[in-house]
Coordinates of C-alpha atoms in Angstrom, one line a residue:
M1 CA 41.0 -8.9 -22.9
K2 CA 38.8 -11.6 -21.4
K3 CA 39.3 -10.0 -18.0
K4 CA 38.1 -6.6 -19.3
I5 CA 35.0 -8.2 -20.9
S6 CA 34.3 -10.1 -17.8
T7 CA 34.6 -7.0 -15.7
L8 CA 32.4 -5.0 -18.1
I9 CA 29.7 -7.7 -17.9
T10 CA 29.9 -7.8 -14.1
I11 CA 29.5 -4.1 -13.9
L12 CA 26.5 -4.1 -16.3
I13 CA 24.8 -6.9 -14.4
S14 CA 25.5 -5.1 -11.1
L15 CA 24.0 -1.9 -12.4
T16 CA 20.9 -3.7 -13.7
I17 CA 20.4 -5.4 -10.4
L18 CA 20.9 -2.0 -8.6
Y19 CA 18.4 -0.3 -10.9
S20 CA 15.9 -3.0 -10.3
I21 CA 16.2 -2.8 -6.6
I22 CA 15.8 1.0 -6.7
W23 CA 12.8 0.7 -9.0
F24 CA 11.1 -1.9 -6.8
A25 CA 11.7 0.0 -3.6
S26 CA 10.5 3.3 -4.9
S27 CA 7.3 1.9 -6.5
E28 CA 6.5 0.0 -3.3
L29 CA 7.2 3.1 -1.1
V30 CA 5.0 5.3 -3.2
F31 CA 2.1 3.0 -4.1
S32 CA 1.7 0.2 -1.5
K33 CA 0.1 2.6 1.0
Y34 CA -2.8 3.1 -1.5
I35 CA -3.6 -0.6 -1.9
T36 CA -5.7 -2.2 0.8
D37 CA -7.1 -5.7 1.0
D38 CA -10.4 -4.6 -0.7
F39 CA -8.6 -3.7 -3.9
E40 CA -8.7 -6.4 -6.5
K41 CA -6.2 -7.2 -9.2
T42 CA -7.3 -6.3 -12.7
P43 CA -7.3 -9.3 -15.0
V44 CA -5.7 -7.4 -17.9
S45 CA -2.8 -5.6 -16.1
G46 CA -1.7 -8.4 -13.8
F47 CA 0.3 -7.3 -10.7
T48 CA 0.6 -3.6 -11.6
S49 CA -3.1 -2.5 -11.3
R50 CA -5.7 -2.8 -8.5
I51 CA -9.3 -1.6 -8.6
K52 CA -12.1 -1.0 -6.1
E53 CA -15.7 0.2 -6.4
V54 CA -16.9 2.9 -4.0
D55 CA -20.5 4.3 -4.3
G56 CA -20.6 3.9 -8.1
Y57 CA -17.0 5.1 -8.7
I58 CA -14.1 3.0 -9.8
L59 CA -10.8 3.7 -8.0
T60 CA -7.6 2.4 -9.6
V61 CA -4.1 2.1 -8.4
K62 CA -1.6 1.6 -11.3
K63 CA 1.9 0.9 -10.1
P64 CA 4.7 1.7 -12.5
D65 CA 5.6 -0.9 -15.0
Y66 CA 9.1 -2.3 -14.8
G67 CA 11.7 0.4 -15.6
S68 CA 9.3 3.3 -15.2
F69 CA 8.9 5.4 -12.1
T70 CA 5.5 6.7 -13.1
G71 CA 2.3 5.1 -11.9
N72 CA -1.1 6.7 -11.0
L73 CA -4.2 6.7 -9.0
S74 CA -7.5 7.4 -10.7
I75 CA -11.2 7.8 -10.1
S76 CA -14.1 7.7 -12.6
G77 CA -17.8 7.4 -12.1
Q78 CA -19.7 4.6 -13.7
H79 CA -22.4 7.1 -14.6
S80 CA -20.2 10.2 -14.6
N81 CA -18.5 12.2 -17.3
I82 CA -15.6 13.1 -15.1
S83 CA -12.3 11.2 -14.5
M84 CA -9.3 12.2 -12.5
L85 CA -5.7 11.0 -12.5
I86 CA -3.3 11.6 -9.7
W87 CA 0.4 11.0 -10.0
P88 CA 1.8 10.6 -6.4
S89 CA 5.4 11.2 -5.8
F90 CA 7.9 10.2 -3.1
F91 CA 10.0 13.3 -3.4
K92 CA 7.6 16.1 -4.6
D93 CA 4.0 17.1 -4.6
S94 CA 1.4 15.0 -6.3
K95 CA 0.1 16.1 -9.7
Y96 CA -3.7 16.1 -10.5
H97 CA -5.4 15.9 -13.9
I98 CA -9.1 16.2 -14.6
I99 CA -10.9 15.0 -17.7
I100 CA -14.5 16.3 -18.2
E101 CA -16.7 15.3 -21.1
D102 CA -19.2 18.1 -21.6
G103 CA -21.5 17.2 -24.5
E104 CA -19.4 17.0 -27.6
E105 CA -16.4 18.6 -26.0
T106 CA -13.8 17.1 -23.8
F107 CA -11.8 19.2 -21.4
Q108 CA -8.5 18.0 -20.0
M109 CA -6.6 20.1 -17.5
D110 CA -4.0 20.0 -14.8
V111 CA -5.3 21.3 -11.5
D112 CA -4.1 21.8 -8.0
E113 CA -5.4 19.8 -5.0
S114 CA -8.5 22.1 -4.7
F115 CA -9.3 21.5 -8.4
S116 CA -8.4 25.0 -9.6
P117 CA -6.9 24.9 -13.1
L118 CA -3.2 25.5 -13.2
E119 CA -3.6 27.4 -16.5
N120 CA -5.6 30.5 -16.7
N121 CA -8.3 29.4 -19.2
P122 CA -11.9 30.7 -18.8
A123 CA -13.4 27.7 -20.5
N124 CA -11.7 25.3 -18.0
E125 CA -12.8 27.5 -15.1
Q126 CA -16.4 27.5 -16.4
V127 CA -16.6 23.7 -16.8
I128 CA -15.2 23.2 -13.3
K129 CA -17.8 25.5 -11.9
K130 CA -20.5 23.6 -13.9
Y131 CA -19.4 20.2 -12.4
A132 CA -18.4 21.5 -9.0
A133 CA -20.8 19.1 -7.1
E134 CA -19.5 16.0 -9.0
L135 CA -15.9 17.1 -8.5
H136 CA -16.6 17.6 -4.8
K137 CA -18.0 14.1 -4.5
Q138 CA -15.0 12.6 -6.2
R139 CA -12.7 14.6 -3.9
E140 CA -14.5 13.3 -0.8
I141 CA -14.1 9.7 -2.0
L142 CA -10.4 10.2 -2.7
Q143 CA -10.0 11.7 0.7
E144 CA -11.9 8.9 2.5
T145 CA -10.0 6.2 0.6
W146 CA -6.5 7.6 0.3
G147 CA -6.3 10.7 2.5
L148 CA -4.8 12.6 -0.4
F149 CA -5.7 16.2 0.6
E150 CA -4.5 18.2 3.6
G151 CA -7.1 20.0 5.7

């Protein structure tokens, strides 16, 4: 009986160590390439988040918390009503999400890398056209900083 318990504990500890190694390696492989020396640690989030200011925009790299495989990149303007979240992935395409505050209304939508809404919604398409210049500026900063977009 003691041998079975000892074996079970050893297996559980080994699986926990293996999971931790896989988590660490995958978060480092996906997110380390986005963090350069000019990114600073955020005082609130400790080692998992880094920030950088570029031309009045705040860029953030949020590594996954322990046990999670989901982190993100973000950009938001200090004087802008538009924010964007990017979920990079090691195995599949990145996902993009835009948040636009337009007066009293807030629009949130998943978009492709050219910022076209993934859902056919005329209101989303209209607000993207309205803020096309600001979205283009954010896309340029994302490209210059992280090289996220092809072409």
